[in-house]
mmCIF file of C-alpha atoms in Angstrom:
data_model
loop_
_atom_site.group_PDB
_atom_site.id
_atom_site.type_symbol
_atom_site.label_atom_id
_atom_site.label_comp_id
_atom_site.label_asym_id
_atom_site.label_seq_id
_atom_site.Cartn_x
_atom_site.Cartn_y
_atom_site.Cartn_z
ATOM 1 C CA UNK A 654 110.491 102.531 75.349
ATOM 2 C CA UNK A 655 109.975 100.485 78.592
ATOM 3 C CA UNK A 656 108.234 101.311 80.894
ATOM 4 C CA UNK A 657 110.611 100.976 84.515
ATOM 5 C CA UNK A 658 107.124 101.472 86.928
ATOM 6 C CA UNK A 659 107.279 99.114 89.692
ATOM 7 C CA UNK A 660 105.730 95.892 89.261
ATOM 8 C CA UNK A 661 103.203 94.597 92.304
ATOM 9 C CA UNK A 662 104.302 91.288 93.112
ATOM 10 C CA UNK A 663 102.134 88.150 91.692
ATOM 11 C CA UNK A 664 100.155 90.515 89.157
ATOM 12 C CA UNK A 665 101.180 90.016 85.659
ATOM 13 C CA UNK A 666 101.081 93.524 84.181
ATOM 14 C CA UNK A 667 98.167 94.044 81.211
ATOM 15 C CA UNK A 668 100.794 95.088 78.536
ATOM 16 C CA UNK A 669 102.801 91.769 79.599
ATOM 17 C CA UNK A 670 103.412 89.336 76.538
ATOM 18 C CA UNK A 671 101.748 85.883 76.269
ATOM 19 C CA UNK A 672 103.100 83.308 78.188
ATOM 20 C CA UNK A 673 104.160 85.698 80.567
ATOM 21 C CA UNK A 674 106.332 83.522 83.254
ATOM 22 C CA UNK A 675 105.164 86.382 86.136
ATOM 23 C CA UNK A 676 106.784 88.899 88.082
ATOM 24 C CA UNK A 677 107.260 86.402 91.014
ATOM 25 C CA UNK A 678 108.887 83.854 89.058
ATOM 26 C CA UNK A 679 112.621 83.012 89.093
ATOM 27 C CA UNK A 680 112.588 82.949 85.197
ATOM 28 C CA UNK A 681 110.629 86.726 84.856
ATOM 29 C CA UNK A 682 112.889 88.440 82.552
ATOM 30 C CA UNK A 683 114.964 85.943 81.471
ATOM 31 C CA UNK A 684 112.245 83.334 80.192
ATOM 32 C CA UNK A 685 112.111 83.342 76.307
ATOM 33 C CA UNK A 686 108.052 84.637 76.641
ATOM 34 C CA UNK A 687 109.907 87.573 78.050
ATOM 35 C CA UNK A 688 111.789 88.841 75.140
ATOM 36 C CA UNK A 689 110.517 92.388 73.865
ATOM 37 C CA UNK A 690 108.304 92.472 76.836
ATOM 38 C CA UNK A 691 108.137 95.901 77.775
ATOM 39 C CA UNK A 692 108.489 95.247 81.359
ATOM 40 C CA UNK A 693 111.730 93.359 80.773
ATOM 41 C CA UNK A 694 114.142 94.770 82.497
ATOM 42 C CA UNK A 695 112.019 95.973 86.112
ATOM 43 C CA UNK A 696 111.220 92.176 86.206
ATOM 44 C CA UNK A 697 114.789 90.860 85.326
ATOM 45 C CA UNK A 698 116.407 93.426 88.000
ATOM 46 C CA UNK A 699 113.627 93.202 90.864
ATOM 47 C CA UNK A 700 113.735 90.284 93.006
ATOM 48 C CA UNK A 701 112.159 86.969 92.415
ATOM 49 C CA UNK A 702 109.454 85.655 94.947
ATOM 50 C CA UNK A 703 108.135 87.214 97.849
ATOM 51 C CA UNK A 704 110.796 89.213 100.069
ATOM 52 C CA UNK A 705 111.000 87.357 103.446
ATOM 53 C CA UNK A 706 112.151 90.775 105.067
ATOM 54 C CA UNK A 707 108.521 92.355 103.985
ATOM 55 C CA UNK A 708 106.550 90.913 107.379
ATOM 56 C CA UNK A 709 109.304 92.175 109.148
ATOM 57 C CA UNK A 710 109.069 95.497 107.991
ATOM 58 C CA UNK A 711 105.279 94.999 108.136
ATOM 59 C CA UNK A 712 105.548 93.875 111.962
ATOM 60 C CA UNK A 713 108.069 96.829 112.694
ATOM 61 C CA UNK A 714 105.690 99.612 111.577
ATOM 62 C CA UNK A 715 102.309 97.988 112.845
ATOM 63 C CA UNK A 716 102.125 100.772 115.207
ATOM 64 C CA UNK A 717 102.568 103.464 112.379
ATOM 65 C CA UNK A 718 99.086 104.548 111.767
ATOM 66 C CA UNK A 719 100.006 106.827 108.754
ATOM 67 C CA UNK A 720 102.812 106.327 106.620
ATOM 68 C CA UNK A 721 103.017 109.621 103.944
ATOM 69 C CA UNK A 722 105.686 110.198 100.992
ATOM 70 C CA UNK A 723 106.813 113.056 100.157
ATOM 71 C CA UNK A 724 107.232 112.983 96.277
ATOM 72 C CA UNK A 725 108.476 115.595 93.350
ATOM 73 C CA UNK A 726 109.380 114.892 89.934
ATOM 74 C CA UNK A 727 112.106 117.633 89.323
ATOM 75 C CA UNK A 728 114.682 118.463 91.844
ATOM 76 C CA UNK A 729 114.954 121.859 93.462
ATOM 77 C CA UNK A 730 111.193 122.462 94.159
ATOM 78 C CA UNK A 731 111.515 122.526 98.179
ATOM 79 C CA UNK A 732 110.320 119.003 98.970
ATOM 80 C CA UNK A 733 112.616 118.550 101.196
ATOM 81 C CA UNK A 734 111.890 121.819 103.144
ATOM 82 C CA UNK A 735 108.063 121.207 103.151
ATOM 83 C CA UNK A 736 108.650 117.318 104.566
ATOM 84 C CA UNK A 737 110.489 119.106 107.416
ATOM 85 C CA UNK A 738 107.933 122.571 108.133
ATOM 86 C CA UNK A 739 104.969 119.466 107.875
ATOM 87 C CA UNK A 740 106.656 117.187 110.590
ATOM 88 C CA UNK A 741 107.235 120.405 112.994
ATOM 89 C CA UNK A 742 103.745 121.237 112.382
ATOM 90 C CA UNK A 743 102.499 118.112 113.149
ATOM 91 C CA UNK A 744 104.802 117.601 115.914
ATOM 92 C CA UNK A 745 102.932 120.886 117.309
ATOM 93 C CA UNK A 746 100.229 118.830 118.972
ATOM 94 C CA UNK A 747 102.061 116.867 121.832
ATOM 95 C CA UNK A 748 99.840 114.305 121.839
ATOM 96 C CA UNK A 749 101.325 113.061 118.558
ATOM 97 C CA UNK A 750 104.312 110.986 117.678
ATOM 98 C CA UNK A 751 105.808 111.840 114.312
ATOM 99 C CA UNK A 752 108.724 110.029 112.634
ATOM 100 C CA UNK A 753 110.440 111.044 109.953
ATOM 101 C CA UNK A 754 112.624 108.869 107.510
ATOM 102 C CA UNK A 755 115.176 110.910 105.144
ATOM 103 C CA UNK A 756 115.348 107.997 101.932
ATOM 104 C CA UNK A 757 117.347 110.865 99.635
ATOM 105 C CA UNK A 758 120.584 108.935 100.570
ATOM 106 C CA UNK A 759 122.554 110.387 98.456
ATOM 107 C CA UNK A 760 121.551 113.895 98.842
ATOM 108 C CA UNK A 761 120.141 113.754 102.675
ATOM 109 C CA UNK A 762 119.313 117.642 103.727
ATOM 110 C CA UNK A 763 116.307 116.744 106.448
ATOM 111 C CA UNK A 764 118.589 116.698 109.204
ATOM 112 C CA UNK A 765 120.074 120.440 108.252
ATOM 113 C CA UNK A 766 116.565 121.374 107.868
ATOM 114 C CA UNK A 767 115.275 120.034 111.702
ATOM 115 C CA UNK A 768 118.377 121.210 113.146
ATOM 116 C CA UNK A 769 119.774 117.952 114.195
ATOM 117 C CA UNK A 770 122.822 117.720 111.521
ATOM 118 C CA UNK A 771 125.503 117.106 114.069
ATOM 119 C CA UNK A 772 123.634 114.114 115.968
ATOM 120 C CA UNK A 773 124.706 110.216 115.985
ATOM 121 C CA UNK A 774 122.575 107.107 115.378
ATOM 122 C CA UNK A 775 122.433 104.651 118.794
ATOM 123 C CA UNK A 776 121.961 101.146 119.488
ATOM 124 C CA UNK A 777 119.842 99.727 121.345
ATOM 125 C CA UNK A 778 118.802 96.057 122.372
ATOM 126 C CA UNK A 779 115.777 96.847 119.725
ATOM 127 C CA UNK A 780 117.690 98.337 117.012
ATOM 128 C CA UNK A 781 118.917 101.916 115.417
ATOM 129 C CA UNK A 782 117.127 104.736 117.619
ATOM 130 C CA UNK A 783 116.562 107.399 115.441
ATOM 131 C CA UNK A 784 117.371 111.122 116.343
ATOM 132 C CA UNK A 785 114.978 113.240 118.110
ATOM 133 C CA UNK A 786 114.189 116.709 117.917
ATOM 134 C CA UNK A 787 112.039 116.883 119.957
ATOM 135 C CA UNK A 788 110.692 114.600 122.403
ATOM 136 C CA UNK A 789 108.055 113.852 120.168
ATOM 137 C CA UNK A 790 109.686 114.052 116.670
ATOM 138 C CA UNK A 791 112.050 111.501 115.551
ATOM 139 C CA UNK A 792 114.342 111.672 112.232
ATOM 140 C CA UNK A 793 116.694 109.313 110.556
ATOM 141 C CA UNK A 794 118.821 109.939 107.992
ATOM 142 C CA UNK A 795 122.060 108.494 106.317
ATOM 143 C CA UNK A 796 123.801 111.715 107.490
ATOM 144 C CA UNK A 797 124.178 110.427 110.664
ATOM 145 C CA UNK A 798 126.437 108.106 109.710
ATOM 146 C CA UNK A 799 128.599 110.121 107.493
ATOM 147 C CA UNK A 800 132.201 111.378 108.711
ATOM 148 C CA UNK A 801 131.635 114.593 107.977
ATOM 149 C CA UNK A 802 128.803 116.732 105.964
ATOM 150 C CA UNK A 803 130.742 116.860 102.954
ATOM 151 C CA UNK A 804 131.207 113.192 102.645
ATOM 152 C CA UNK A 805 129.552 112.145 99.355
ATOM 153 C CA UNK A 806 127.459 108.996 99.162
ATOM 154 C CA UNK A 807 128.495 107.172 96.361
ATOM 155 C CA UNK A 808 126.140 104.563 95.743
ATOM 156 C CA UNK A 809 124.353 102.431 92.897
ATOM 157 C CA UNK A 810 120.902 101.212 93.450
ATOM 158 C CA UNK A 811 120.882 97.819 95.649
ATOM 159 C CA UNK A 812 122.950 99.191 98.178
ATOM 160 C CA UNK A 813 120.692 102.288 98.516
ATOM 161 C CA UNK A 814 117.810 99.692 98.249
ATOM 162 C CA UNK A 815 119.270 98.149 101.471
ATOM 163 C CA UNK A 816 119.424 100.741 103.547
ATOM 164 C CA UNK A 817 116.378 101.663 102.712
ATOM 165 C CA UNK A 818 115.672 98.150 103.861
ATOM 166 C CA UNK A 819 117.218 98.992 107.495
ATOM 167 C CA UNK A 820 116.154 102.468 108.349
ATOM 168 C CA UNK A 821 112.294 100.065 107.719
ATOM 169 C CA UNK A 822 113.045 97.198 109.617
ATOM 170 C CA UNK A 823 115.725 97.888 111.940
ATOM 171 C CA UNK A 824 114.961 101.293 113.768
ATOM 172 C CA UNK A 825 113.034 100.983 117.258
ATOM 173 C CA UNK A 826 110.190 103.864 116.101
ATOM 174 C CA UNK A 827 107.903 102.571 119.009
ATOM 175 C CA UNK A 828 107.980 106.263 120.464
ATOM 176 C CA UNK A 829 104.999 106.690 122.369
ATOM 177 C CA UNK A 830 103.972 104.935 125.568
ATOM 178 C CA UNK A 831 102.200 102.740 123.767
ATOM 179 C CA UNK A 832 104.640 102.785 121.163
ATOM 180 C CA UNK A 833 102.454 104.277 118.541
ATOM 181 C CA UNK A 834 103.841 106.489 116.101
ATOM 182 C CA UNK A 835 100.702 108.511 114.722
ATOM 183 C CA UNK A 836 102.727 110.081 110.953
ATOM 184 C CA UNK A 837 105.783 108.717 109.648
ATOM 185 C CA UNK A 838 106.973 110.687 106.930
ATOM 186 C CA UNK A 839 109.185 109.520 103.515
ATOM 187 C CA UNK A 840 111.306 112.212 102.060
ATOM 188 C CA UNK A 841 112.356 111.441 99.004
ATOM 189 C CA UNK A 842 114.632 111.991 95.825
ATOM 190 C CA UNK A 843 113.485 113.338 92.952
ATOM 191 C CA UNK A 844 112.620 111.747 90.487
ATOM 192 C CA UNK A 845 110.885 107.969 90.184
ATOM 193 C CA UNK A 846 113.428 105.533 90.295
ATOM 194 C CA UNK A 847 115.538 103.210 92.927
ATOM 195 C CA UNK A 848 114.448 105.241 96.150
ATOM 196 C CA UNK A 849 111.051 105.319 95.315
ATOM 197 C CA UNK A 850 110.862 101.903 94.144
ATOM 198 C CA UNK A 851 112.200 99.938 96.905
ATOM 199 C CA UNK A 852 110.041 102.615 99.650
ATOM 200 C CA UNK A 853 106.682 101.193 97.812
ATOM 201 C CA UNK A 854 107.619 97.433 97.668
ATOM 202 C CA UNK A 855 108.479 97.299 101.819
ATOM 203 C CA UNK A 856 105.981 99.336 102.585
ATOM 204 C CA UNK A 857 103.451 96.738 100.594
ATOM 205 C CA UNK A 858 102.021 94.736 103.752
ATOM 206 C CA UNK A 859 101.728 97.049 106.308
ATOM 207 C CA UNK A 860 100.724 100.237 103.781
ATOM 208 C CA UNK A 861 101.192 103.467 101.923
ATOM 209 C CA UNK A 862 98.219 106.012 103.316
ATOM 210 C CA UNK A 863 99.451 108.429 100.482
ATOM 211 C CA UNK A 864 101.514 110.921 98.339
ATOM 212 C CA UNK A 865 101.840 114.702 98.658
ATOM 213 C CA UNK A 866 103.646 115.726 95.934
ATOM 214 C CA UNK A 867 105.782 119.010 95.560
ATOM 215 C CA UNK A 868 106.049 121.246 92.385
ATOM 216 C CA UNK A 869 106.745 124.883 91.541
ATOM 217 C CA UNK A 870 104.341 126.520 88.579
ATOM 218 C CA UNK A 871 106.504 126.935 85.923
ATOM 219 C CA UNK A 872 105.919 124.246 82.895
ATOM 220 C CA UNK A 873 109.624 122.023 83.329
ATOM 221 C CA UNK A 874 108.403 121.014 87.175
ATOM 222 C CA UNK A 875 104.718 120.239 85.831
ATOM 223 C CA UNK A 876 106.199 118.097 83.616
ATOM 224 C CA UNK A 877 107.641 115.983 85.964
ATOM 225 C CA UNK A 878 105.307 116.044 88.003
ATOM 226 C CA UNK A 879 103.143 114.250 85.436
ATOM 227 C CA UNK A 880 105.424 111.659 85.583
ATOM 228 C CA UNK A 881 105.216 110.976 89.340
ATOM 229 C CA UNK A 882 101.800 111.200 88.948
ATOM 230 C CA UNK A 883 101.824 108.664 86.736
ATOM 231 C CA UNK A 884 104.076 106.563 88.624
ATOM 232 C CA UNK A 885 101.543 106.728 92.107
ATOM 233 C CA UNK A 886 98.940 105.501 89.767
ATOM 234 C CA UNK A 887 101.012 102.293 88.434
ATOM 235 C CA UNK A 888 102.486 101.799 91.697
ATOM 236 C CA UNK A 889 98.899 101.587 93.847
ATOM 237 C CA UNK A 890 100.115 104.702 95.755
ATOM 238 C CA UNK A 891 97.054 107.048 96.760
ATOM 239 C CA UNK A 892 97.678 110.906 96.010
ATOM 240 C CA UNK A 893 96.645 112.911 98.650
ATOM 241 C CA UNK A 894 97.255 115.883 96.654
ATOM 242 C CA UNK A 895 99.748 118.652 95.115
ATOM 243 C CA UNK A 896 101.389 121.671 96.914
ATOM 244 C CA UNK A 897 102.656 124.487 94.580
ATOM 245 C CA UNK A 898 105.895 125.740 96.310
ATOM 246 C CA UNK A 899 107.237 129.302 95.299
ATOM 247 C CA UNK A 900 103.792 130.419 93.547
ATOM 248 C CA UNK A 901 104.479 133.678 93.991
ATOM 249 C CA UNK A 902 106.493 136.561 96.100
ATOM 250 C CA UNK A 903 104.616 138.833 99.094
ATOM 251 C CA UNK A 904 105.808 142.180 99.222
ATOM 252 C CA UNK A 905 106.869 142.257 103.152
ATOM 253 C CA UNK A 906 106.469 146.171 103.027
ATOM 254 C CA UNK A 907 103.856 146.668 100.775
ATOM 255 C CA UNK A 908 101.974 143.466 100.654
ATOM 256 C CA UNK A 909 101.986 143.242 96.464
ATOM 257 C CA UNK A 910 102.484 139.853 95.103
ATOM 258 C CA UNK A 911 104.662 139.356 92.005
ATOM 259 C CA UNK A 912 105.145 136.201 90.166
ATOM 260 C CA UNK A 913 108.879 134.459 89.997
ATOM 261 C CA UNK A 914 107.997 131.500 88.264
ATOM 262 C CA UNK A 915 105.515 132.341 85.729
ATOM 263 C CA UNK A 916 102.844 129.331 85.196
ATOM 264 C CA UNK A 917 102.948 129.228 81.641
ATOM 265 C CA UNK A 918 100.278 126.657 81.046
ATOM 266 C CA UNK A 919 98.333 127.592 84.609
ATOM 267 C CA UNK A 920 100.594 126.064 87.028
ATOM 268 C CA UNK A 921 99.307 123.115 89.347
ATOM 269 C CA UNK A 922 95.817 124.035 89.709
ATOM 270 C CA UNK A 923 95.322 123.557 85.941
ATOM 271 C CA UNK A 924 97.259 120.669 85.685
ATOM 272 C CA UNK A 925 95.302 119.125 89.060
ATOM 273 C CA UNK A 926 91.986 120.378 87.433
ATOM 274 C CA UNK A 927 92.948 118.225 84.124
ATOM 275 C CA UNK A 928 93.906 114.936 86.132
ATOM 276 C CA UNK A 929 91.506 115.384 89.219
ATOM 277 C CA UNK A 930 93.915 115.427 91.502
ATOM 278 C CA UNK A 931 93.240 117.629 94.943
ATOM 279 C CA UNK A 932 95.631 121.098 94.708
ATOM 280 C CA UNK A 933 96.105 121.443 98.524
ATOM 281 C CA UNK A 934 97.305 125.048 98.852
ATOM 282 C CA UNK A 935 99.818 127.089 96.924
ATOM 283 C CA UNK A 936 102.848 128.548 99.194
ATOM 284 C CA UNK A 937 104.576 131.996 98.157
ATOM 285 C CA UNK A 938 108.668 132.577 98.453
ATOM 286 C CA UNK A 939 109.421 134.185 101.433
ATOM 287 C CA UNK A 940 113.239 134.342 102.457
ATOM 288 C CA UNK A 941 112.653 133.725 106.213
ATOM 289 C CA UNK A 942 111.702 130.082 105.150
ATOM 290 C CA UNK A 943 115.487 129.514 103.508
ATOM 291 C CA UNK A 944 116.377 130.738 106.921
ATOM 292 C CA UNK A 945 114.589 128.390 108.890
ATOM 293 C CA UNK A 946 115.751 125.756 107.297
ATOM 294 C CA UNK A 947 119.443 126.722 107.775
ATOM 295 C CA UNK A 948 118.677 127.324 111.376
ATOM 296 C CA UNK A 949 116.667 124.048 111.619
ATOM 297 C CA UNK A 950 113.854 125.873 113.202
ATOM 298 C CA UNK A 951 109.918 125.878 112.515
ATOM 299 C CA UNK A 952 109.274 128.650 110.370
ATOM 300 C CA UNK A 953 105.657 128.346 111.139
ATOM 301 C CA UNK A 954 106.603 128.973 114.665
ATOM 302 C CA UNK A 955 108.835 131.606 114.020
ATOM 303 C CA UNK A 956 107.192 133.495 111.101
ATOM 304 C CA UNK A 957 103.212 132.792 112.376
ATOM 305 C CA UNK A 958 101.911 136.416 110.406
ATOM 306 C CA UNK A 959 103.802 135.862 106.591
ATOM 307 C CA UNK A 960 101.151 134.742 104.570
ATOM 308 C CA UNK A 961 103.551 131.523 103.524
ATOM 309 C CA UNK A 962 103.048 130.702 107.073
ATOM 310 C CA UNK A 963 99.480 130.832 106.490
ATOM 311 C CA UNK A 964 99.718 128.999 103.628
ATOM 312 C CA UNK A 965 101.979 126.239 105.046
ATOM 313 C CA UNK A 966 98.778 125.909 107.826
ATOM 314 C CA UNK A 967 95.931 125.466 105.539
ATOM 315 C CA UNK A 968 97.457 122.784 103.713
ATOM 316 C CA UNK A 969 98.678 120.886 106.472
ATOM 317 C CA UNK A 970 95.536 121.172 107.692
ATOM 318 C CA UNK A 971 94.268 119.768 104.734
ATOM 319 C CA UNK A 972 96.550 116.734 104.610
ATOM 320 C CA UNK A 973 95.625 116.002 108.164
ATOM 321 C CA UNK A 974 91.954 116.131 107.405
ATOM 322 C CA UNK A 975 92.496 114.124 104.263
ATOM 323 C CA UNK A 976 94.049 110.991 106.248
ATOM 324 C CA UNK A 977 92.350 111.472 109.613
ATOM 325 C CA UNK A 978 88.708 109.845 110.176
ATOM 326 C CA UNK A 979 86.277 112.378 111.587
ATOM 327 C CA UNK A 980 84.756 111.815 114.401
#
């Protein structure tokens, strides 16, 4: 089966066959040295030579000192949701600038989430300003150009790819005085494909810092998990580490914990014991986060004593001290 990983430009891949034309090339894919190649088809559909547009990109987010993903491999695991409670928790210290970039374009749910659903994208003599929440927390998303929230985006991969492309290198993100922008955050799709792809090859020059990646316990999200996983490792993407949404369910009255989603072969920890991958905190269902999200409001803020909010706090704690330098 072939394996559709991106491929870094001018690397020939290990697994490549002899007289392997490159990646880069005009011929890769379509050379006769590529037939039966299983990297085929990611090197006859990606783009030949160097993308001109990548130092643009590069010299657009020079200012970005950390540029996260947010990654799952199954759908439905509250990646979304946690991109969202991490950039209002960041956004907490004023002194920050946080940005956050909504690349799920055909399912975008950030701005719902941060409250800002209703909001329109302006132009300025330095490009698309994105939405802010607050006057230190920026967000853009393909919702804001939509008619209407039930306007599907009906889309097949290069166009996608493309915006992708101009929510990089045509949004003004300079935010602070000095127009720094300390966290810009990815949300993502699920899954490994188009989205993720075309995120990892712009952000090549100027830099990935790293992956959290979002799973539930139960064995059909660990699976797929594996498979992002797998794909930060071919791609060059760092893992910061693994949150386990919806581990469990607090009692609000009587402070007993029951399990929804039973881990059947030990959840994340075992699988991020196995790979030696960091498990960065485990966060339990509590309906007040749902309601957050409808509300577009912090639930950290709002809910400080659940112990999900406590949870949420320890792991972004752990994130920051993961991709800050001491001092």
């Amino acid at each position: 089966m072939a394996d559709n990983t991106a491929i870094p430009q001018g690397a020939v891949p290990e697994n490549a066959n002899d007289h392997c034309p490159g990646p880069e090339s005009e011929a890769a894919g379509r050379a006769a040295g590529c037939e039966g190649c299983p990297n085929q088809e990611i090197c006859s559909t990606q783009a030949s030579g160097p993308d001109p547009d990548l130092s643009i990109v590069a010299e657009r987010l020079a200012n970005v000192t950390h540029k996260i993903l947010i990654l799952s491999g199954k759908g439905g695991v509250g990646k979304s949701t946690f991109t969202g409670q991490l950039a209002f928790a960041l956004a907490s210290d004023t002194d920050k600038e946080i940005g956050v970039v909504d690349i799920d374009i055909c399912g975008p749910s950030l701005p719902r989430i941060m409250g800002c659903e209703r909001e329109e994208i302006h132009r300025s003599a330095n490009g698309w300003s994105p939405v802010y929440v607050q006057d230190n927390l920026g967000v853009m998303s393909i919702a804001f150009m939509l008619p209407d929230e039930e306007s599907a985006v009906i889309w097949r991969g290069p166009k996608k790819n493309g915006m992708i492309k101009q929510f990089l290198k045509d949004v003004d993100w300079g935010a602070g005085s000095d127009g720094r922008l300390d966290y810009m955050l990815f949300d993502t799709p699920p899954g490994t494909s188009d989205e993720h792809l075309s995120v990892v090859q712009l952000l090549r020059e100027s830099g990935i810092t790293g992956a959290v990646i979002v799973t539930t316990p139960q064995e059909v999200a660990i699976q797929d998990v594996r498979k992002e996983i797998d794909f930060c490792r071919k791609a060059g993407v760092p893992i910061i580490g693994v949150v386990e949404n919806m581990s469990g369910f607090v009692c609000p009255s009587c402070n007993g914990e029951s399990r929804i989603f039973y881990p059947t072969t030990g959840g994340a920890s075992a699988m991020c014991t196995e790979l030696n991958i960091p498990l960065l905190g485990s966060i339990p269902l509590d309906p007040s986060i749902g309601r957050a999200c409808d509300f577009g409001s912090s639930f950290i803020d709002t809910c400080a004593d659940s112990p999900a909010a406590a949870a949420y706090i320890q792991i972004i704690d752990k994130i920051k001290q993961s991709v800050e330098p001491t001092s």
